[in-house]
Short mmCIF file of C-alpha atoms in Angstrom, two decimals:
data_model
loop_
_atom_site.label_atom_id
_atom_site.label_comp_id
_atom_site.label_asym_id
_atom_site.label_seq_id
_atom_site.Cartn_x
_atom_site.Cartn_y
_atom_site.Cartn_z
CA MET Q 1 63.18 23.80 -63.97
CA LEU Q 2 61.85 25.46 -60.80
CA ILE Q 3 58.84 26.66 -62.76
CA LEU Q 4 57.91 23.00 -63.32
CA GLY Q 5 59.08 21.76 -59.92
CA VAL Q 6 56.50 23.74 -57.94
CA PRO Q 7 53.48 22.38 -59.88
CA ALA Q 8 55.02 18.91 -59.61
CA LEU Q 9 55.21 19.23 -55.82
CA LEU Q 10 51.61 20.46 -55.69
CA SER Q 11 50.50 17.53 -57.82
CA LEU Q 12 52.41 15.11 -55.60
CA ALA Q 13 50.74 16.57 -52.53
CA ALA Q 14 47.35 16.14 -54.21
CA TRP Q 15 48.07 12.49 -55.01
CA LEU Q 16 49.32 11.74 -51.52
CA TYR Q 17 46.01 13.01 -50.20
CA LEU Q 18 43.92 11.24 -52.86
CA ALA Q 19 45.64 7.91 -52.37
CA ALA Q 20 45.72 7.94 -48.58
CA ALA Q 21 42.89 10.10 -47.29
CA HIS Q 22 40.13 10.46 -49.91
CA GLY Q 23 37.80 7.73 -48.75
CA GLY Q 24 39.67 4.93 -50.50
CA PHE Q 25 37.94 6.05 -53.71
CA TRP Q 26 40.19 3.81 -55.80
CA ARG Q 27 39.12 0.60 -54.09
CA THR Q 28 36.64 -1.51 -56.03
CA ARG Q 29 35.25 -3.36 -53.01
CA THR Q 30 33.56 -1.67 -50.07
CA GLY Q 31 33.61 -4.62 -47.70
CA LEU Q 32 29.95 -4.08 -46.76
CA GLN Q 33 27.78 -7.19 -46.48
CA ASP Q 34 24.29 -7.60 -47.91
CA GLY Q 35 22.70 -8.65 -44.61
CA ALA Q 36 20.22 -11.33 -43.62
CA ASP Q 37 16.76 -12.00 -45.00
CA PRO Q 38 14.20 -9.48 -43.70
CA PRO Q 39 11.46 -10.75 -41.35
CA ALA Q 40 8.94 -9.91 -44.09
CA TRP Q 41 9.95 -9.22 -47.67
CA PRO Q 42 8.80 -5.70 -48.64
CA HIS Q 43 6.74 -4.87 -51.71
CA VAL Q 44 9.04 -3.60 -54.47
CA THR Q 45 8.07 -1.84 -57.69
CA ALA Q 46 10.63 -1.32 -60.43
CA VAL Q 47 10.20 1.94 -62.34
CA ILE Q 48 11.85 1.91 -65.76
CA PRO Q 49 11.79 5.14 -67.83
CA ALA Q 50 12.20 4.24 -71.49
CA ARG Q 51 12.62 6.62 -74.41
CA ASP Q 52 13.05 4.90 -77.78
CA GLU Q 53 14.38 1.72 -76.18
CA ALA Q 54 12.61 -0.95 -78.25
CA ALA Q 55 15.95 -2.29 -79.46
CA VAL Q 56 17.53 -2.72 -76.02
CA LEU Q 57 14.55 -3.89 -73.93
CA PRO Q 58 14.54 -7.51 -75.17
CA GLY Q 59 18.03 -7.93 -73.70
CA THR Q 60 17.28 -6.29 -70.36
CA LEU Q 61 13.61 -6.28 -69.34
CA PRO Q 62 13.35 -10.09 -69.17
CA THR Q 63 16.20 -10.13 -66.63
CA VAL Q 64 14.19 -7.78 -64.40
CA LEU Q 65 10.96 -9.73 -64.82
CA ALA Q 66 12.76 -13.01 -64.08
CA GLN Q 67 13.93 -11.97 -60.60
CA ARG Q 68 12.83 -14.65 -58.15
CA TYR Q 69 11.87 -12.38 -55.31
CA PRO Q 70 10.12 -13.82 -52.21
CA GLY Q 71 7.85 -10.78 -51.81
CA ARG Q 72 5.59 -8.87 -54.15
CA PHE Q 73 7.40 -7.42 -57.14
CA ASP Q 74 5.88 -5.26 -59.89
CA VAL Q 75 7.46 -3.70 -62.94
CA VAL Q 76 6.26 -0.39 -64.41
CA VAL Q 77 7.73 0.67 -67.74
CA VAL Q 78 7.17 4.34 -68.58
CA ASP Q 79 7.08 5.09 -72.29
CA ASP Q 80 8.68 8.52 -72.44
CA ALA Q 81 7.34 9.88 -75.75
CA SER Q 82 8.94 7.08 -77.77
CA THR Q 83 8.51 6.78 -81.51
CA ASP Q 84 9.90 3.26 -82.02
CA GLY Q 85 7.29 1.01 -80.41
CA THR Q 86 8.87 0.95 -76.95
CA ALA Q 87 5.50 0.57 -75.17
CA GLU Q 88 4.44 -2.31 -77.40
CA THR Q 89 7.79 -4.06 -76.93
CA ALA Q 90 7.59 -3.73 -73.14
CA ALA Q 91 4.04 -5.08 -73.09
CA ALA Q 92 4.96 -8.02 -75.30
CA LEU Q 93 7.85 -8.88 -72.97
CA GLY Q 94 5.46 -9.09 -70.02
CA ALA Q 95 5.93 -5.90 -68.01
CA SER Q 96 3.44 -5.70 -65.12
CA ARG Q 97 2.31 -2.32 -66.35
CA VAL Q 98 3.21 -0.04 -69.23
CA VAL Q 99 2.22 3.61 -68.98
CA ARG Q 100 2.69 6.46 -71.40
CA ALA Q 101 4.11 9.56 -69.75
CA ARG Q 102 1.85 12.56 -69.88
CA GLU Q 103 3.10 15.78 -71.44
CA ARG Q 104 6.11 17.02 -69.53
CA PRO Q 105 5.45 20.18 -67.48
CA ALA Q 106 7.69 23.18 -67.97
CA GLY Q 107 10.80 23.08 -65.83
CA TRP Q 108 10.93 19.30 -65.45
CA ALA Q 109 13.87 17.28 -66.77
CA GLY Q 110 12.69 14.53 -69.07
CA LYS Q 111 13.94 11.52 -67.14
CA VAL Q 112 12.81 12.80 -63.74
CA TRP Q 113 9.33 13.43 -65.16
CA ALA Q 114 9.23 9.88 -66.55
CA MET Q 115 10.33 8.55 -63.15
CA SER Q 116 7.56 10.53 -61.45
CA GLU Q 117 5.01 9.12 -63.89
CA GLY Q 118 6.18 5.66 -62.90
CA VAL Q 119 5.82 6.53 -59.23
CA ARG Q 120 2.30 7.79 -59.90
CA ALA Q 121 1.40 4.48 -61.52
CA ALA Q 122 3.15 2.31 -58.93
CA GLY Q 123 0.74 2.82 -56.06
CA GLU Q 124 2.29 2.49 -52.61
CA PRO Q 125 5.06 -0.10 -52.56
CA ASP Q 126 7.53 -0.19 -49.72
CA LEU Q 127 10.47 0.29 -52.07
CA TYR Q 128 11.00 1.73 -55.53
CA LEU Q 129 13.66 0.23 -57.76
CA PHE Q 130 14.56 3.06 -60.14
CA THR Q 131 16.45 1.50 -63.01
CA ASP Q 132 17.19 2.21 -66.67
CA ALA Q 133 15.96 0.46 -69.78
CA ASP Q 134 19.48 -0.64 -70.71
CA ILE Q 135 20.23 -2.33 -67.36
CA ALA Q 136 20.26 -6.11 -67.02
CA TYR Q 137 20.20 -7.97 -63.69
CA ALA Q 138 21.76 -11.30 -62.75
CA PRO Q 139 19.44 -13.79 -61.03
CA GLY Q 140 18.96 -13.03 -57.35
CA THR Q 141 20.10 -9.41 -57.59
CA LEU Q 142 16.83 -7.90 -56.34
CA ALA Q 143 16.84 -10.04 -53.21
CA ARG Q 144 20.45 -9.02 -52.56
CA LEU Q 145 19.51 -5.36 -52.91
CA VAL Q 146 16.64 -5.72 -50.46
CA ARG Q 147 18.88 -7.50 -47.95
CA ALA Q 148 21.39 -4.67 -48.26
CA ALA Q 149 18.59 -2.17 -47.62
CA HIS Q 150 17.70 -3.55 -44.20
CA ASP Q 151 19.32 -0.54 -42.53
CA ARG Q 152 19.45 1.85 -45.51
CA ASP Q 153 17.02 4.19 -47.22
CA LEU Q 154 18.89 4.20 -50.54
CA VAL Q 155 20.91 1.32 -51.94
CA SER Q 156 22.48 2.00 -55.31
CA ARG Q 157 24.72 -0.08 -57.54
CA MET Q 158 27.02 1.31 -60.19
CA ALA Q 159 26.33 -0.89 -63.19
CA THR Q 160 29.21 -2.52 -65.02
CA LEU Q 161 29.43 -0.69 -68.34
CA ASN Q 162 30.32 -2.04 -71.76
CA THR Q 163 33.99 -2.40 -72.65
CA ALA Q 164 33.60 -4.33 -75.89
CA THR Q 165 35.15 -1.75 -78.21
CA ALA Q 166 38.54 -0.08 -78.16
CA TRP Q 167 37.12 3.32 -77.22
CA GLU Q 168 34.96 1.84 -74.48
CA ARG Q 169 38.04 0.15 -73.00
CA ARG Q 170 39.85 3.48 -73.01
CA ILE Q 171 37.07 5.72 -71.69
CA VAL Q 172 34.70 3.66 -69.53
CA PRO Q 173 36.99 2.56 -66.66
CA ALA Q 174 38.22 6.14 -66.35
CA PHE Q 175 34.61 7.38 -66.26
CA VAL Q 176 33.84 5.16 -63.26
CA TYR Q 177 37.19 6.02 -61.65
CA PHE Q 178 36.54 9.76 -61.94
CA PHE Q 179 32.99 9.31 -60.61
CA ALA Q 180 34.34 7.47 -57.58
CA GLN Q 181 36.93 10.20 -57.10
CA LEU Q 182 34.18 12.82 -57.04
CA TYR Q 183 31.92 10.74 -54.80
CA PRO Q 184 33.96 8.19 -52.82
CA PHE Q 185 31.63 5.25 -52.28
CA ARG Q 186 32.71 4.68 -48.69
CA ARG Q 187 31.91 8.29 -47.83
CA VAL Q 188 28.46 7.94 -49.37
CA ALA Q 189 27.82 5.20 -46.83
CA ARG Q 190 28.54 7.45 -43.86
CA GLY Q 191 27.74 10.99 -42.80
CA ARG Q 192 25.88 13.61 -44.83
CA ARG Q 193 28.68 15.39 -46.65
CA THR Q 194 29.12 13.05 -49.63
CA ALA Q 195 25.92 12.15 -51.43
CA ALA Q 196 25.49 10.33 -54.72
CA ALA Q 197 23.87 7.38 -56.42
CA ALA Q 198 24.10 5.57 -59.74
CA GLY Q 199 20.96 6.06 -61.80
CA GLY Q 200 20.98 2.62 -63.39
CA CYS Q 201 20.07 0.95 -60.10
CA MET Q 202 18.60 2.81 -57.11
CA LEU Q 203 16.49 1.04 -54.49
CA VAL Q 204 14.69 3.72 -52.47
CA ARG Q 205 12.27 3.59 -49.53
CA ARG Q 206 9.02 5.19 -50.60
CA ALA Q 207 8.34 6.71 -47.18
CA THR Q 208 11.79 8.30 -47.07
CA LEU Q 209 11.44 9.73 -50.57
CA GLU Q 210 8.02 11.17 -49.79
CA ALA Q 211 9.24 12.70 -46.52
CA ALA Q 212 12.08 14.38 -48.42
CA GLY Q 213 9.67 16.03 -50.87
CA GLY Q 214 9.42 13.38 -53.56
CA LEU Q 215 10.79 13.60 -57.07
CA ALA Q 216 9.22 17.04 -57.44
CA ALA Q 217 12.04 18.31 -55.22
CA ILE Q 218 14.56 17.42 -57.96
CA HIS Q 219 12.25 18.05 -60.93
CA ASP Q 220 14.83 20.00 -62.92
CA ALA Q 221 17.81 17.72 -62.26
CA LEU Q 222 19.71 16.63 -65.33
CA ILE Q 223 21.91 14.33 -63.22
CA ASP Q 224 19.01 12.66 -61.43
CA ASP Q 225 21.01 10.08 -59.48
CA VAL Q 226 23.35 12.50 -57.71
CA ALA Q 227 20.43 14.89 -57.11
CA LEU Q 228 18.37 12.09 -55.55
CA GLY Q 229 21.26 11.06 -53.33
CA ARG Q 230 21.70 14.64 -52.14
CA LEU Q 231 17.98 15.07 -51.53
CA LEU Q 232 17.78 11.96 -49.37
CA LYS Q 233 21.03 12.66 -47.52
CA ARG Q 234 19.81 16.16 -46.61
CA ALA Q 235 16.72 14.52 -45.14
CA GLY Q 236 18.88 12.29 -42.96
CA ALA Q 237 18.65 9.16 -45.09
CA ARG Q 238 21.17 6.35 -44.79
CA CYS Q 239 22.67 5.53 -48.16
CA ARG Q 240 24.97 3.03 -49.81
CA LEU Q 241 26.66 2.97 -53.22
CA ASP Q 242 28.71 0.09 -54.62
CA LEU Q 243 30.17 -1.25 -57.80
CA ASP Q 244 28.39 -4.38 -58.99
CA ARG Q 245 29.12 -7.00 -61.63
CA ASP Q 246 25.57 -8.39 -61.37
CA VAL Q 247 24.04 -5.11 -62.59
CA VAL Q 248 25.14 -4.60 -66.17
CA SER Q 249 24.50 -1.91 -68.76
CA ARG Q 250 23.72 -3.27 -72.21
CA ARG Q 251 23.95 0.11 -73.91
CA PRO Q 252 26.79 0.15 -76.42
CA TYR Q 253 29.03 3.14 -77.03
CA PRO Q 254 30.94 1.85 -80.06
CA HIS Q 255 32.47 5.15 -81.19
CA LEU Q 256 34.31 7.97 -79.48
CA GLY Q 257 31.50 10.32 -80.49
CA ASP Q 258 28.96 8.24 -78.57
CA LEU Q 259 31.03 8.36 -75.39
CA TRP Q 260 31.82 12.03 -75.91
CA ALA Q 261 28.13 12.89 -76.20
CA MET Q 262 27.27 10.85 -73.11
CA ILE Q 263 29.79 12.73 -70.96
CA ALA Q 264 29.38 16.18 -72.52
CA ARG Q 265 25.63 15.97 -72.02
CA SER Q 266 25.85 16.63 -68.29
CA ALA Q 267 29.40 17.71 -67.42
CA TYR Q 268 28.69 21.46 -67.39
CA HIS Q 269 25.43 20.90 -65.52
CA GLN Q 270 27.48 19.19 -62.81
CA LEU Q 271 29.50 22.40 -62.57
CA ARG Q 272 26.26 24.34 -62.04
CA TYR Q 273 26.82 26.17 -65.35
CA SER Q 274 29.55 28.24 -63.68
CA PRO Q 275 32.37 29.57 -65.91
CA ALA Q 276 34.53 29.94 -62.79
CA LEU Q 277 34.01 26.29 -61.84
CA LEU Q 278 34.71 25.30 -65.44
CA VAL Q 279 38.06 27.09 -65.43
CA GLY Q 280 38.91 25.70 -62.00
CA THR Q 281 38.01 22.16 -63.05
CA VAL Q 282 40.13 22.28 -66.20
CA LEU Q 283 43.09 23.75 -64.32
CA GLY Q 284 42.66 21.13 -61.61
CA LEU Q 285 42.65 18.31 -64.15
CA LEU Q 286 45.81 19.71 -65.72
CA LEU Q 287 47.56 20.05 -62.36
CA VAL Q 288 46.57 16.63 -61.04
CA TYR Q 289 46.81 14.55 -64.21
CA ALA Q 290 48.92 16.35 -66.84
CA VAL Q 291 51.68 17.82 -64.69
CA PRO Q 292 53.08 14.52 -63.29
CA PRO Q 293 54.11 12.92 -66.61
CA VAL Q 294 55.25 16.25 -68.06
CA ALA Q 295 57.35 17.01 -64.97
CA ALA Q 296 58.74 13.49 -64.79
CA LEU Q 297 59.80 13.32 -68.43
CA ALA Q 298 61.04 16.91 -68.67
CA GLY Q 299 62.91 16.60 -65.38
CA LEU Q 300 64.63 13.41 -66.48
CA ALA Q 301 65.52 14.95 -69.83
CA ALA Q 302 67.00 18.04 -68.15
CA LEU Q 303 68.59 16.07 -65.27
CA SER Q 304 66.58 18.21 -62.85
CA PRO Q 305 65.83 16.11 -59.74
CA LEU Q 306 62.95 18.12 -58.23
CA PRO Q 307 60.43 17.87 -61.08
CA ALA Q 308 61.71 14.42 -62.04
CA VAL Q 309 61.23 12.89 -58.60
CA ALA Q 310 58.02 14.71 -57.68
CA GLY Q 311 56.47 14.06 -61.10
CA THR Q 312 57.47 10.40 -61.10
CA LEU Q 313 56.08 9.79 -57.62
CA ALA Q 314 52.79 11.55 -58.46
CA TRP Q 315 52.49 9.60 -61.70
CA ALA Q 316 53.21 6.35 -59.86
CA LEU Q 317 50.49 7.05 -57.28
CA MET Q 318 48.03 7.92 -60.04
CA THR Q 319 48.86 4.71 -61.86
CA ALA Q 320 48.59 2.57 -58.73
CA THR Q 321 45.15 3.93 -57.85
CA TYR Q 322 43.85 3.31 -61.37
CA ILE Q 323 44.93 -0.32 -61.61
CA PRO Q 324 42.11 -1.72 -59.39
CA MET Q 325 39.49 -0.22 -61.72
CA LEU Q 326 41.19 -1.67 -64.77
CA ARG Q 327 41.26 -5.07 -63.08
CA PHE Q 328 37.57 -4.74 -62.18
CA TYR Q 329 36.89 -4.40 -65.91
CA GLY Q 330 39.27 -7.23 -66.77
CA LEU Q 331 41.75 -4.94 -68.53
CA SER Q 332 45.53 -4.89 -68.47
CA PRO Q 333 47.18 -2.82 -65.73
CA PHE Q 334 49.64 -1.64 -68.39
CA ARG Q 335 46.91 0.77 -69.50
CA ALA Q 336 47.17 2.68 -66.20
CA PRO Q 337 50.10 4.99 -67.05
CA GLY Q 338 48.02 6.38 -69.93
CA LEU Q 339 45.39 7.83 -67.58
CA PRO Q 340 46.72 11.42 -68.04
CA LEU Q 341 45.77 11.27 -71.73
CA ILE Q 342 42.24 10.13 -70.85
CA ALA Q 343 41.99 12.93 -68.27
CA LEU Q 344 42.89 15.46 -70.96
CA MET Q 345 40.07 14.07 -73.10
CA TYR Q 346 37.68 14.47 -70.18
CA ALA Q 347 38.81 18.08 -69.80
CA ALA Q 348 38.03 18.62 -73.48
CA MET Q 349 34.61 16.97 -73.06
CA THR Q 350 33.87 19.26 -70.13
CA VAL Q 351 34.76 22.34 -72.16
CA ASP Q 352 32.62 21.03 -75.01
CA SER Q 353 29.73 20.54 -72.59
CA ALA Q 354 29.94 24.25 -71.74
CA ARG Q 355 30.07 25.11 -75.45
CA LEU Q 356 26.92 23.08 -76.10
CA HIS Q 357 25.16 24.79 -73.20
CA TRP Q 358 26.09 28.25 -74.47
CA LYS Q 359 24.70 27.23 -77.89
CA GLY Q 360 21.43 26.11 -76.31
CA ARG Q 361 22.07 22.42 -76.98
CA GLY Q 362 23.20 21.30 -73.54
CA GLY Q 363 21.62 18.20 -72.02
CA ALA Q 364 20.45 16.83 -75.36
CA TRP Q 365 19.36 13.17 -75.26
CA LYS Q 366 17.63 11.31 -78.09
CA GLY Q 367 16.51 14.48 -79.82
CA ARG Q 368 15.35 16.29 -76.68
CA VAL Q 369 17.17 18.95 -74.67
CA ARG Q 370 16.81 18.04 -70.97
#
């Protein structure tokens, strides 16, 4: 069993580091406070790219428009080549301004171009609130975001995602957990090394964004939120990223195929389309997530203490770090030991993302590639 004991020890070492020294990625509270009211409430403009979102806007746009904000607040909805009456729906719901995106220039990712069209129409507010058409806001959320931005250039909230269906309950908490593992939220709030944001809710200082080169500097980004976080961090911006129950996604993912497509759309892009990084990522997922239960069960079956003990300890650490995310989503902690199976699915989704890219179908969203 030595051949299994060595990987088990490596996996245990990885989990000791992840649990104790990786920015507390598994914690669901950052401990940061929102701050006091600003001396003068800044002008905020929400920019909402919307592509074929007529069905979801009635459940989300009114929550944005209803924000009781003490300063000036405008809402710009960008109709991104929709064919379902998105612009008419947004106008009927009372959006401050509805603009139709001009033809997308070559080399621009679709969402980033729509965001830039919203910026063009917004004028010169103090802050942009980049948000998505499927995101709903609890009353008072905008004021809380602005308070939190008193000493920050980017304040982003990871929206609470749907967990209404069985597949959403299996996949969604792990998605947020893996994102936090890649970009520990506490590390985003300090230094320049870790940079990220959550695209559903990003409050950004206009002056800081312009000084960093504007959205044109990330024009080809498929993962716009992480790209924006990196752009601003490189320019010296102060950033903050948190989980938030008051920012909620209303987009359903009822079937495994819907969730699979959502993740596979950008996974290989995140690996910079590198076959070497793809192989390394899959092997890393296997070592960190698959080896512990295999070593624990095989070691116990063979009465081999090294893989049994190392695998069990690694599996226990993995389980313990996943429980806070399950509790955040109101799910049973008894789901936590099954995380290795979800990680294997994510590995398969990542490989499928590469396959789609090699077939020329990577980044597809609502009938458009990129």
